[in-house]
PDB file of C-alpha atoms and ligand atoms in Angstrom:
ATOM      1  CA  UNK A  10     -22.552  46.864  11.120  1.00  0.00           C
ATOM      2  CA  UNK A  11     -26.260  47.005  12.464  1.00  0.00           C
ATOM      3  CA  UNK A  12     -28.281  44.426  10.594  1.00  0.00           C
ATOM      4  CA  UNK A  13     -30.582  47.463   9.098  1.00  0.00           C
ATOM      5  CA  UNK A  14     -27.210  48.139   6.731  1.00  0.00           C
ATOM      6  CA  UNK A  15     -27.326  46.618   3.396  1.00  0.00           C
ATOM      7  CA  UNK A  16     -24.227  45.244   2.949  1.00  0.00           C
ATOM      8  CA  UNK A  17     -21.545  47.387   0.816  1.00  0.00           C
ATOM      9  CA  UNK A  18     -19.837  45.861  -1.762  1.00  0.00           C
ATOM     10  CA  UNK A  19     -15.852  45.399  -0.874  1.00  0.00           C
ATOM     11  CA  UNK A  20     -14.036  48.384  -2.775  1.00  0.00           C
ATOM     12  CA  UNK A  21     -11.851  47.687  -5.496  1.00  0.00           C
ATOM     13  CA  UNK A  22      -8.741  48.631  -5.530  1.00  0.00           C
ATOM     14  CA  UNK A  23      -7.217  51.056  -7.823  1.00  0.00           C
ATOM     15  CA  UNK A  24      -6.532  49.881 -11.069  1.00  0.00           C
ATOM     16  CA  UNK A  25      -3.094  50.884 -12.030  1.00  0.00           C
ATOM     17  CA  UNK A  26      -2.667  51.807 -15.597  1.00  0.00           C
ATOM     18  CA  UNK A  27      -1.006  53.221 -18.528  1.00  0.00           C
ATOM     19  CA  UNK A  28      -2.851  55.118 -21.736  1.00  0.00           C
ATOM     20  CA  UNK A  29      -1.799  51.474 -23.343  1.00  0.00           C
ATOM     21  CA  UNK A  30      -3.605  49.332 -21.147  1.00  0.00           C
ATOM     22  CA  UNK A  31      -6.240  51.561 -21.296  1.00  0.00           C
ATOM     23  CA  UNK A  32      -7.023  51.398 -25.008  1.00  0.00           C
ATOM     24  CA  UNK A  33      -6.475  47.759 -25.047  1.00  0.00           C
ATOM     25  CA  UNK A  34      -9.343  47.628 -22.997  1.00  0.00           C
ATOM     26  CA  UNK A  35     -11.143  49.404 -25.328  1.00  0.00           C
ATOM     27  CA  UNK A  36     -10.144  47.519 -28.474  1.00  0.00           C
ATOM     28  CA  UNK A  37     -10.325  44.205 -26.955  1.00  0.00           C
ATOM     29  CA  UNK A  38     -11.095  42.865 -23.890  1.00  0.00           C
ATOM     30  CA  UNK A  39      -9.922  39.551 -24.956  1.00  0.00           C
ATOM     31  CA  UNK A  40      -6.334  41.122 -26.048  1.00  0.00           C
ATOM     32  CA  UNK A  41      -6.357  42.973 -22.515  1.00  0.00           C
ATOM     33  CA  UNK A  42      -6.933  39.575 -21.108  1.00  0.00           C
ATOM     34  CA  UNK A  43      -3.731  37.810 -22.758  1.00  0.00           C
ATOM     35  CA  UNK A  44      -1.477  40.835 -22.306  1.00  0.00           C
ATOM     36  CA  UNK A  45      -2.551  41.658 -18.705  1.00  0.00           C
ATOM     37  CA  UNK A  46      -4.639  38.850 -17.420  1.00  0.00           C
ATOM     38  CA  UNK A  47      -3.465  35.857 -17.978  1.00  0.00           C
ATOM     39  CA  UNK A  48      -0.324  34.140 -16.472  1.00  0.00           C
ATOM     40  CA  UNK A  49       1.711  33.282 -17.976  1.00  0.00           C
ATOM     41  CA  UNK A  50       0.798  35.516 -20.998  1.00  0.00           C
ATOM     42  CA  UNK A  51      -0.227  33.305 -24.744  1.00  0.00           C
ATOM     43  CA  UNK A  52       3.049  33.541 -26.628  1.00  0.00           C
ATOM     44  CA  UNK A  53       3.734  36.764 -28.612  1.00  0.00           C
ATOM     45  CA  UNK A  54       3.112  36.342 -32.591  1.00  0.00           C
ATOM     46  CA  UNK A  55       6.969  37.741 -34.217  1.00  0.00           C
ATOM     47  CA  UNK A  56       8.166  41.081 -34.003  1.00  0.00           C
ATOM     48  CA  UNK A  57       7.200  44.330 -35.940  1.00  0.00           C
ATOM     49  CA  UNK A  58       8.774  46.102 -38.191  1.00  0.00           C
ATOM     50  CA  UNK A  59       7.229  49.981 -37.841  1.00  0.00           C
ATOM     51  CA  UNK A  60       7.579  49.298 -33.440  1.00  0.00           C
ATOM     52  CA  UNK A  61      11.338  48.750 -34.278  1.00  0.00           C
ATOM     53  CA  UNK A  62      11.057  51.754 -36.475  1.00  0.00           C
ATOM     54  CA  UNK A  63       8.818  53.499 -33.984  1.00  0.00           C
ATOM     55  CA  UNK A  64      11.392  52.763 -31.083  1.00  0.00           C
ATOM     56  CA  UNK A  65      14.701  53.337 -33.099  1.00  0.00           C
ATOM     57  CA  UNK A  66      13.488  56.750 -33.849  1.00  0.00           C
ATOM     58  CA  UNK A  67      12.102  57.639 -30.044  1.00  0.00           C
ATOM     59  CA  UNK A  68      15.439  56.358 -28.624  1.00  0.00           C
ATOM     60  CA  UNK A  69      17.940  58.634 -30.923  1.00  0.00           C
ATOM     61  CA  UNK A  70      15.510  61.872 -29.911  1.00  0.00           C
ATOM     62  CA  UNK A  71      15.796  61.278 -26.051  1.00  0.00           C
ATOM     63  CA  UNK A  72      19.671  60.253 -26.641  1.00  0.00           C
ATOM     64  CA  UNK A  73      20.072  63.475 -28.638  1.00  0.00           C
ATOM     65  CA  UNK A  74      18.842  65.713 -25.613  1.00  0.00           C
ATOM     66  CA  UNK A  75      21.256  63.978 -23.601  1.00  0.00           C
ATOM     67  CA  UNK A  76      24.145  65.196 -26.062  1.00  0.00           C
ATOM     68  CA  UNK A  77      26.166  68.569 -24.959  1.00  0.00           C
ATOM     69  CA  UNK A  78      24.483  71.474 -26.254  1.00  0.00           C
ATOM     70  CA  UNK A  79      26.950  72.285 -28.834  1.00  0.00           C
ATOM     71  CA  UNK A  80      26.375  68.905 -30.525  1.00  0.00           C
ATOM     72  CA  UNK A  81      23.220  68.458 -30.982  1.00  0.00           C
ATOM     73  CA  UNK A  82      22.934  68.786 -35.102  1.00  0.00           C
ATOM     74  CA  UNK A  83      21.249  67.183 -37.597  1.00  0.00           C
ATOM     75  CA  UNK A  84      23.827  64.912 -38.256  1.00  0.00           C
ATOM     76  CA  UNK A  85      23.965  63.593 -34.943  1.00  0.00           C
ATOM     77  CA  UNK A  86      20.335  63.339 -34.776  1.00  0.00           C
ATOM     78  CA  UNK A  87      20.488  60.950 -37.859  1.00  0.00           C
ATOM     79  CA  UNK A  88      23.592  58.875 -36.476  1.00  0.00           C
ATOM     80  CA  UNK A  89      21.936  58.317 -32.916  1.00  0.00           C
ATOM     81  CA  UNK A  90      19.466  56.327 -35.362  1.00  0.00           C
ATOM     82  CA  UNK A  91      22.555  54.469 -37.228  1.00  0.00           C
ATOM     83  CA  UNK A  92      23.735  53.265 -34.032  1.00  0.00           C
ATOM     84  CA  UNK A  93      21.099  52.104 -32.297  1.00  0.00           C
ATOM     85  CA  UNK A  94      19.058  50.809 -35.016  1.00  0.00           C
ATOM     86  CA  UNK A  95      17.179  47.424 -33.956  1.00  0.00           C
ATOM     87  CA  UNK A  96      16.246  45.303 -37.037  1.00  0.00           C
ATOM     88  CA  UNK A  97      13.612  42.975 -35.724  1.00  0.00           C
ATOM     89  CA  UNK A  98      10.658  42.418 -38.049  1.00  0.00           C
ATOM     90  CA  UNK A  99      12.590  43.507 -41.428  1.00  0.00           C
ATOM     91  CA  UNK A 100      11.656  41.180 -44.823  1.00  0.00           C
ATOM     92  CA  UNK A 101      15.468  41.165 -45.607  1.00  0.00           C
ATOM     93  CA  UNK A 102      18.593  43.065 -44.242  1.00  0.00           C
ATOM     94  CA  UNK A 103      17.756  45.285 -47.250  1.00  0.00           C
ATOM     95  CA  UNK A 104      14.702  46.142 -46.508  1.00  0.00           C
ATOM     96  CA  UNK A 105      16.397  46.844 -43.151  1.00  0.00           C
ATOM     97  CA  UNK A 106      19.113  49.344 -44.614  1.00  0.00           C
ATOM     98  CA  UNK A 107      16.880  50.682 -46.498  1.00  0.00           C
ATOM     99  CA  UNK A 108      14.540  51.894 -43.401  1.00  0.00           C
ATOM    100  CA  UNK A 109      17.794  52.771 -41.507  1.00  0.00           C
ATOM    101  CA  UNK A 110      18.090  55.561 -43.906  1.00  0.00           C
ATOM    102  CA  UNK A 111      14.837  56.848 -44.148  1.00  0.00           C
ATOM    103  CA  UNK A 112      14.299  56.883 -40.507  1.00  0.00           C
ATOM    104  CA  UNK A 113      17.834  58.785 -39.932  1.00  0.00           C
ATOM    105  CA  UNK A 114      17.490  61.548 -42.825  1.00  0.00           C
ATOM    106  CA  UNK A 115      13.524  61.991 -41.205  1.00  0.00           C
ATOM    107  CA  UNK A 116      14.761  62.408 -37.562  1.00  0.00           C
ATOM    108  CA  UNK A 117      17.735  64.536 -38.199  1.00  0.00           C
ATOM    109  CA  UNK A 118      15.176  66.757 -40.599  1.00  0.00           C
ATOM    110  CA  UNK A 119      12.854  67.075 -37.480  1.00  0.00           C
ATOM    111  CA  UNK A 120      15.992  67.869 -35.127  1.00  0.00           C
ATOM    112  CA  UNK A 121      16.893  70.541 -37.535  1.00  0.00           C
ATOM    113  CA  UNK A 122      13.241  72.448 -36.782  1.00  0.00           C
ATOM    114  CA  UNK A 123      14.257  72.032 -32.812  1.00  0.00           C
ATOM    115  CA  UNK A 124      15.457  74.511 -30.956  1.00  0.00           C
ATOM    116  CA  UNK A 125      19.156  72.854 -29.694  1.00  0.00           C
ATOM    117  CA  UNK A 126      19.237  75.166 -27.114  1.00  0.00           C
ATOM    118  CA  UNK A 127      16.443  74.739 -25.004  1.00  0.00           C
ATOM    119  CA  UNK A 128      16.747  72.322 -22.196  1.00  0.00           C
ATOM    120  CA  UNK A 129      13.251  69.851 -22.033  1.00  0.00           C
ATOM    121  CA  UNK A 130      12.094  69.687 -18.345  1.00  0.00           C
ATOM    122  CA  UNK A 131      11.437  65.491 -19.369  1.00  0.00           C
ATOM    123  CA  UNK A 132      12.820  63.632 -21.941  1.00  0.00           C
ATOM    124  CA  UNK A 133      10.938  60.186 -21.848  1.00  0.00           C
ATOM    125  CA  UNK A 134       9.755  61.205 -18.197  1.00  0.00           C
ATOM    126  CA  UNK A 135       7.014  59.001 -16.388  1.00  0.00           C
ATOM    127  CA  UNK A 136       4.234  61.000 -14.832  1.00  0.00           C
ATOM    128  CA  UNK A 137       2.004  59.524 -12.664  1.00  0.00           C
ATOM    129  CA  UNK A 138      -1.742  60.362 -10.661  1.00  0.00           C
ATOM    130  CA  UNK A 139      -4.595  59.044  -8.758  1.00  0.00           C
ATOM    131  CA  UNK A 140      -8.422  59.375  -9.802  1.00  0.00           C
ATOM    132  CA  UNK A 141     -11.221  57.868  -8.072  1.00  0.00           C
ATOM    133  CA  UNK A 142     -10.349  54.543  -9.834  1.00  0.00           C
ATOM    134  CA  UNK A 143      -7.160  54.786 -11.191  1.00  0.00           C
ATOM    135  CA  UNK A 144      -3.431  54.784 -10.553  1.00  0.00           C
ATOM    136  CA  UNK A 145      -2.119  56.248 -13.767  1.00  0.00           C
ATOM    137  CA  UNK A 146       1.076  56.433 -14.532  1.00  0.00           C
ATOM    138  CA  UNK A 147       2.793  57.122 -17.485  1.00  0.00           C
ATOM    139  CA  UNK A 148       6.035  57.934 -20.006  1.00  0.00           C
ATOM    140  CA  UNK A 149       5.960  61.392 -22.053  1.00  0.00           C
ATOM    141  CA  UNK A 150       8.192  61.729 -24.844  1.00  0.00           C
ATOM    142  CA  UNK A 151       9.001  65.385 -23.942  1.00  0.00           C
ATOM    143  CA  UNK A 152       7.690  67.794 -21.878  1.00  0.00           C
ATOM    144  CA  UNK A 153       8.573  71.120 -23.071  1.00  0.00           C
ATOM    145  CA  UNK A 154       9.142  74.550 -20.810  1.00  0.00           C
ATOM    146  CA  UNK A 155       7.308  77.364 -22.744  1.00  0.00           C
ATOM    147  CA  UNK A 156       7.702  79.825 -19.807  1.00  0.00           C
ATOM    148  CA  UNK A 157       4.523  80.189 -18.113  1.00  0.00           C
ATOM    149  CA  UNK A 158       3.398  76.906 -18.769  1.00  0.00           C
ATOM    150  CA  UNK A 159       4.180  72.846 -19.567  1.00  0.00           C
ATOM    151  CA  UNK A 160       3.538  71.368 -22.774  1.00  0.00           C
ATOM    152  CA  UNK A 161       3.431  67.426 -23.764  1.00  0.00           C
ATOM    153  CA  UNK A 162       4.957  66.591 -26.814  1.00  0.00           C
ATOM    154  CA  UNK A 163       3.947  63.075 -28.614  1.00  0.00           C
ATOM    155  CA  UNK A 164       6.449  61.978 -30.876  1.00  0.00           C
ATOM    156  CA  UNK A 165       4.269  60.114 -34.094  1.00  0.00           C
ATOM    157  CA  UNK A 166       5.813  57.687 -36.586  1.00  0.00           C
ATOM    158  CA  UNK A 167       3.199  56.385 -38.171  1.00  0.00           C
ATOM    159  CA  UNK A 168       1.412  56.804 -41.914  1.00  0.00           C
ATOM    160  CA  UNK A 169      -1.163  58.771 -41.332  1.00  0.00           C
ATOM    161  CA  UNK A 170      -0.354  62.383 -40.252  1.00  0.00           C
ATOM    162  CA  UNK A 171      -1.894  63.723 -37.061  1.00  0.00           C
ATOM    163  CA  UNK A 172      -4.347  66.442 -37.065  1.00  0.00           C
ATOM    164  CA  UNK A 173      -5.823  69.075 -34.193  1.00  0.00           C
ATOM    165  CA  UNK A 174      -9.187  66.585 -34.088  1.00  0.00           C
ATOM    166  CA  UNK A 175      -6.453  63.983 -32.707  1.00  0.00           C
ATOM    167  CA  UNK A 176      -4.336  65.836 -30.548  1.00  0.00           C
ATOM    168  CA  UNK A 177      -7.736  66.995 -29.022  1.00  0.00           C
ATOM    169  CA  UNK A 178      -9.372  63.450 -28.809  1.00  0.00           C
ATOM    170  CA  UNK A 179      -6.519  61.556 -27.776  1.00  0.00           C
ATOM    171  CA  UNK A 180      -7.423  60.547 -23.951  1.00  0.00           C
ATOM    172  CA  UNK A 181      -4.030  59.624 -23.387  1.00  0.00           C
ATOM    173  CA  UNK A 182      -2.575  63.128 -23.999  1.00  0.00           C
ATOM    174  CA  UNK A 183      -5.135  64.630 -21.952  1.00  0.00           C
ATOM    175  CA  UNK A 184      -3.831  61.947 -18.789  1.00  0.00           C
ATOM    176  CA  UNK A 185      -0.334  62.864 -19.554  1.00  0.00           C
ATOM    177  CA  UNK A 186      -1.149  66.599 -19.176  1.00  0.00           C
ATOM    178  CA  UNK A 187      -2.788  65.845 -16.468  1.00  0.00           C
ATOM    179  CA  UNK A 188      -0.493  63.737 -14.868  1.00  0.00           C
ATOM    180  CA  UNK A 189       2.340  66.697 -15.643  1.00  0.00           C
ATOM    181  CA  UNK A 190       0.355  69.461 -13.794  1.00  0.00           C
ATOM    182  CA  UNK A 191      -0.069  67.471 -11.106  1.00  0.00           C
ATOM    183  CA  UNK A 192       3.384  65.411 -10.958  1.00  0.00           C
ATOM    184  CA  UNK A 193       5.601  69.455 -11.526  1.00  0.00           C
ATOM    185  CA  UNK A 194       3.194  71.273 -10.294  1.00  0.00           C
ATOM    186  CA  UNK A 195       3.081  73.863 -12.849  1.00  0.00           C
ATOM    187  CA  UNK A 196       0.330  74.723 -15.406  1.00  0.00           C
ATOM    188  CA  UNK A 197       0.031  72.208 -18.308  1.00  0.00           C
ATOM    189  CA  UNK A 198      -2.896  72.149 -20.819  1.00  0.00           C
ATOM    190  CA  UNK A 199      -1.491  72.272 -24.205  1.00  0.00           C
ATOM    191  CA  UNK A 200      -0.582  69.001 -25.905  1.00  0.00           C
ATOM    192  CA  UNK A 201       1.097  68.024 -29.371  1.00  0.00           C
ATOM    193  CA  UNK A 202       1.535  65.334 -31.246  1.00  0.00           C
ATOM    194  CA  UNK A 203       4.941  65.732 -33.672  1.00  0.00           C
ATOM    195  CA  UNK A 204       4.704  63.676 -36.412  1.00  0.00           C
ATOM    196  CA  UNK A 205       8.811  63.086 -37.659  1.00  0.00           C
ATOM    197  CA  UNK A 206       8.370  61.932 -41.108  1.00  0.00           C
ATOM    198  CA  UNK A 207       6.117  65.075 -42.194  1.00  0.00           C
ATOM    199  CA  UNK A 208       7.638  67.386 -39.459  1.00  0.00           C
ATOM    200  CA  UNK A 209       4.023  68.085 -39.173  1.00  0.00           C
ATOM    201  CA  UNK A 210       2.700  69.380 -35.269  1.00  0.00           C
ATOM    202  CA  UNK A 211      -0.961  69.025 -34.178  1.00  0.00           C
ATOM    203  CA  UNK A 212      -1.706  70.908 -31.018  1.00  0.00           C
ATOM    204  CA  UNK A 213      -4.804  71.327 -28.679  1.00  0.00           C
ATOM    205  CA  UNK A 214      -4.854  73.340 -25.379  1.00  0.00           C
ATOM    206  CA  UNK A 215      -7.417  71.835 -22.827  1.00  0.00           C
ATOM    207  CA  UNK A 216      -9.711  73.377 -20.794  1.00  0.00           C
ATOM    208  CA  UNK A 217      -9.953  72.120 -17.301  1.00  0.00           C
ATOM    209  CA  UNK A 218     -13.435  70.673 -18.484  1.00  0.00           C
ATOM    210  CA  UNK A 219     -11.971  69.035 -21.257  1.00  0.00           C
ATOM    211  CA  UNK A 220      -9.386  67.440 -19.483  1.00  0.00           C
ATOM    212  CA  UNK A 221     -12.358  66.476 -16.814  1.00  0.00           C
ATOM    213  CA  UNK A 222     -13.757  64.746 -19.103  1.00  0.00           C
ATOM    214  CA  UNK A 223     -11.662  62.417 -20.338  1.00  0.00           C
ATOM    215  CA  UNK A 224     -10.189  61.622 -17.071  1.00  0.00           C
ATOM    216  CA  UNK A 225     -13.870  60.544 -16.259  1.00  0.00           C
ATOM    217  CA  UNK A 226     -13.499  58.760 -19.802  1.00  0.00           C
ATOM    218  CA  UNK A 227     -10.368  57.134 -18.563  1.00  0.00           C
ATOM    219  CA  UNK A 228     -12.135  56.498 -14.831  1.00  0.00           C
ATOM    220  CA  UNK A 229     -15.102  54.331 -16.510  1.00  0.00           C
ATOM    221  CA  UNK A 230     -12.825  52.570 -18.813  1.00  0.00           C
ATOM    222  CA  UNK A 231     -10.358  51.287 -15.908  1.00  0.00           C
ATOM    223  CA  UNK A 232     -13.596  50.803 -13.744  1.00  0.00           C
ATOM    224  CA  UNK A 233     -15.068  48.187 -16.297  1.00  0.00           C
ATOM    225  CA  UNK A 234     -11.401  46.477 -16.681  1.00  0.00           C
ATOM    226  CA  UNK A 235     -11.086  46.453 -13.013  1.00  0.00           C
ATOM    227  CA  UNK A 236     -14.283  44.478 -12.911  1.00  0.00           C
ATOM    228  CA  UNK A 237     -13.800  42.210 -15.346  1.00  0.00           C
ATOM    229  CA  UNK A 238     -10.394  41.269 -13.690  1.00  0.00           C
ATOM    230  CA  UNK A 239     -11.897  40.547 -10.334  1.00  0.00           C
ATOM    231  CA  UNK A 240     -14.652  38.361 -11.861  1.00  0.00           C
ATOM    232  CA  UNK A 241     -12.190  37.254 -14.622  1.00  0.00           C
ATOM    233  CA  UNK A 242     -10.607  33.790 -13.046  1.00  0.00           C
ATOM    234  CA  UNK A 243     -14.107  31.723 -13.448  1.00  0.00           C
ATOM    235  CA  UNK A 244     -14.334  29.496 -16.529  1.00  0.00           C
ATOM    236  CA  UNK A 245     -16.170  31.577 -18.763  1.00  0.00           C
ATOM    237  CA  UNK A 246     -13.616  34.181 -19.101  1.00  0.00           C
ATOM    238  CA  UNK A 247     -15.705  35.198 -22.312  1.00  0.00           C
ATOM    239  CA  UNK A 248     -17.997  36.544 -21.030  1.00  0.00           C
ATOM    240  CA  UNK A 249     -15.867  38.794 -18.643  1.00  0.00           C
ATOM    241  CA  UNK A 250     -13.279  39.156 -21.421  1.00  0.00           C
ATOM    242  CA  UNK A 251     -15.335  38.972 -25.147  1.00  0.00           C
ATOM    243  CA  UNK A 252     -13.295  39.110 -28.239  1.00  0.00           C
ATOM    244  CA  UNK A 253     -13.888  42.391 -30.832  1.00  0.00           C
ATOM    245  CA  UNK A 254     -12.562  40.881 -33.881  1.00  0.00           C
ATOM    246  CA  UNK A 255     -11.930  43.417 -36.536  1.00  0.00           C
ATOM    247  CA  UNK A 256      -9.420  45.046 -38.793  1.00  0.00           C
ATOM    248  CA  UNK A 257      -6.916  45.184 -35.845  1.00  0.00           C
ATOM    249  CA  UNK A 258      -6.853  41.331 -35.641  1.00  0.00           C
ATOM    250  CA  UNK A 259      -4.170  41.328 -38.555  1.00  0.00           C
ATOM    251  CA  UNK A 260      -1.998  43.108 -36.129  1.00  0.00           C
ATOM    252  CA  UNK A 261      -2.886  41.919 -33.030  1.00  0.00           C
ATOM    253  CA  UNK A 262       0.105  40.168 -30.869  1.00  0.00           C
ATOM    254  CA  UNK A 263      -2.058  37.262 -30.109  1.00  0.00           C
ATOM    255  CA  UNK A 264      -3.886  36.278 -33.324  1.00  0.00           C
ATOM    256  CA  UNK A 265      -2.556  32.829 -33.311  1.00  0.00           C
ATOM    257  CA  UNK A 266      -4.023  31.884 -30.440  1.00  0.00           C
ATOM    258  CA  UNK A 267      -7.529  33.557 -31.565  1.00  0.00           C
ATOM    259  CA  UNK A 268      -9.901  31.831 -33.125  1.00  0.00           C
ATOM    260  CA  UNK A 269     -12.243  34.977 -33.893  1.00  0.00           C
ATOM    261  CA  UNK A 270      -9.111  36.805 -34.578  1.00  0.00           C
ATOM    262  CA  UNK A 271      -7.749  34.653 -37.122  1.00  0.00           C
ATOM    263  CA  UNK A 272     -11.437  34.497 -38.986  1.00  0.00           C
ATOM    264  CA  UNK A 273     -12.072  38.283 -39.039  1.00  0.00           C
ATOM    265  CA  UNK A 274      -9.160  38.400 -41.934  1.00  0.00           C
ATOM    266  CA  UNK A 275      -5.849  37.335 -42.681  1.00  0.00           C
ATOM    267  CA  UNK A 276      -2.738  37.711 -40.820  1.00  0.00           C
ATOM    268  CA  UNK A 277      -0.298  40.875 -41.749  1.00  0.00           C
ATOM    269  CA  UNK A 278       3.608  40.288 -42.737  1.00  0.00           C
ATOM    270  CA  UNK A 279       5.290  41.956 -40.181  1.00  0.00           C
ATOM    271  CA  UNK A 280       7.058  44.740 -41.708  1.00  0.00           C
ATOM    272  CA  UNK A 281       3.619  45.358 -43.653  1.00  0.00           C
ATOM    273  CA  UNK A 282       2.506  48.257 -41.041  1.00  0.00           C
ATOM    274  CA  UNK A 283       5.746  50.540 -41.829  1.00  0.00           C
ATOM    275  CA  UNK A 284       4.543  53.841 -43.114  1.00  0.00           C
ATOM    276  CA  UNK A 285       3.597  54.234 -47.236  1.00  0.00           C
ATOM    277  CA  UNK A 286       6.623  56.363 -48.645  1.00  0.00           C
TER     278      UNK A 286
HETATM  279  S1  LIG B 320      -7.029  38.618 -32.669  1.00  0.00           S
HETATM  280 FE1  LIG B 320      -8.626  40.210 -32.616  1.00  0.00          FE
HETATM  281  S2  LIG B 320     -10.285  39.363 -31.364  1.00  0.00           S
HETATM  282 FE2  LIG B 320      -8.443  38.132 -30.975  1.00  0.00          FE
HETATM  283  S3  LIG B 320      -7.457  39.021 -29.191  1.00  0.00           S
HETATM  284 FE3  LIG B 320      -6.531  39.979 -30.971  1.00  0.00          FE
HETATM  285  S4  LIG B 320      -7.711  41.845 -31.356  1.00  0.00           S
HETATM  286 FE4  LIG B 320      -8.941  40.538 -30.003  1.00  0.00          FE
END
């Protein structure tokens, strides 16, 4: 270097990411900090109820695509969810049953409006690309073959039932389409989020723009965590890492250990987040 040259700040290094770390950044710097930062990570507060729900449910639909052809019913759908049912976060072992049921007569309803036949080109399939600042990579419930083109499928448990508006604003699906195309290289554009309990499907197809623009989205967001990270092991990790207490504090893995968390409101029981029936 002459000494005319201002000197260049060193270039950081990608920031490898999922859509999850991502919008932890987002909602809290201070939770991205305890689930990403710091080591060893602030102990976890007790399992959840609707993510042992959530995961039950995703784990019978990729083990029912696994099943021979022939066998993939209804029924089965519904006893993949019997079987490996994880209780963690129930009130009671009633309670427990209780969901059990629900959640197997709701996924073997959706497996009845799928078609049996048709062979998924990824069942729980991580995709993975590079952007200026980012090393994405990331798991898709289902990628679907619909002839000329790729479609990511989104698999939603939760109460509220999806719309177009989210299926279209969700960054995330709009990586993992990305991610798809470029990972299979074939077309992919169109995204949907399945929602089990309602059988409900919101769809969006991208434009290249749109998809452009949440990639950039995505590229800012990782940019500012990257930052933060390599400035984040001074004292005032604050500053670098500032708390956004809120309504998602009563839910939030590390409220005990928050004391902005713990004053925004009070704590949730942990099977309190499982969908309103
Ligand atoms: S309790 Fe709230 S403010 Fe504290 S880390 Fe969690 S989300 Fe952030």
């Amino acid at each position: 270097m002459t000494p005319e040259q201002p000197e260049q700040p060193a270039p950081l290094r990608l920031f490898t990411c999922s859509p999850t770390k991502l919008n932890t950044w987002v909602d809290c710097p201070r939770r991205f900090r305890f689930a990403y930062v710091d080591r060893p990570s602030p102990p976890k507060g007790p399992p959840w109820a609707h993510l042992s729900y959530g995961t039950s449910a995703h784990n019978a639909l990729r083990s029912w695509w696994d099943l021979p052809v022939g066998t993939r019913t209804p029924a089965a759908a519904g006893e993949l969810v019997r079987e490996g049912w994880l209780t963690d976060g129930y009130r009671d072992e009633d309670q427990s049953t209780k969901w059990r049921e629900r959640a197997a007569e709701q996924v073997g309803h959706y497996a009845s409006t799928l078609d049996a036949t048709a062979e998924p080109v990824g069942v729980e399939r991580t995709v993975g690309m590079r952007s200026e600042h980012l090393a994405f990579s990331g798991r898709v419930d289902r990628i679907d073959d619909r002839g000329d083109h790729l479609v990511v499928v989104d698999y939603k448990l939760g109460r509220s039932v999806p719309t177009d508006t989210d299926a279209r604003s969700s960054m995330a699906l709009a990586l993992y389409a990305e991610a798809t195309q470029r990972t299979m290289r074939r077309p992919c554009r169109r995204v949907e989020l399945h929602h089990v309990p309602s059988g409900t499907v919101a769809a969006w197809e991208h434009d290249d723009d749109g998809v452009a623009r949440q990639l950039a989205r995505a590229d800012a967001i990782g940019a500012e965590a990257q930052r933060a990270t390599a400035a984040g092991d001074n004292e005032d990790s604050d500053a670098d890492f500032p708390p956004a207490p809120g309504p998602l504090c009563g839910w939030c893995d590390f409220r005990a250990v928050c004391d902005e968390g713990r004053a925004a409101g009070p704590a949730r029981a942990a099977w309190e987040g499982l969908p309103r029936v």
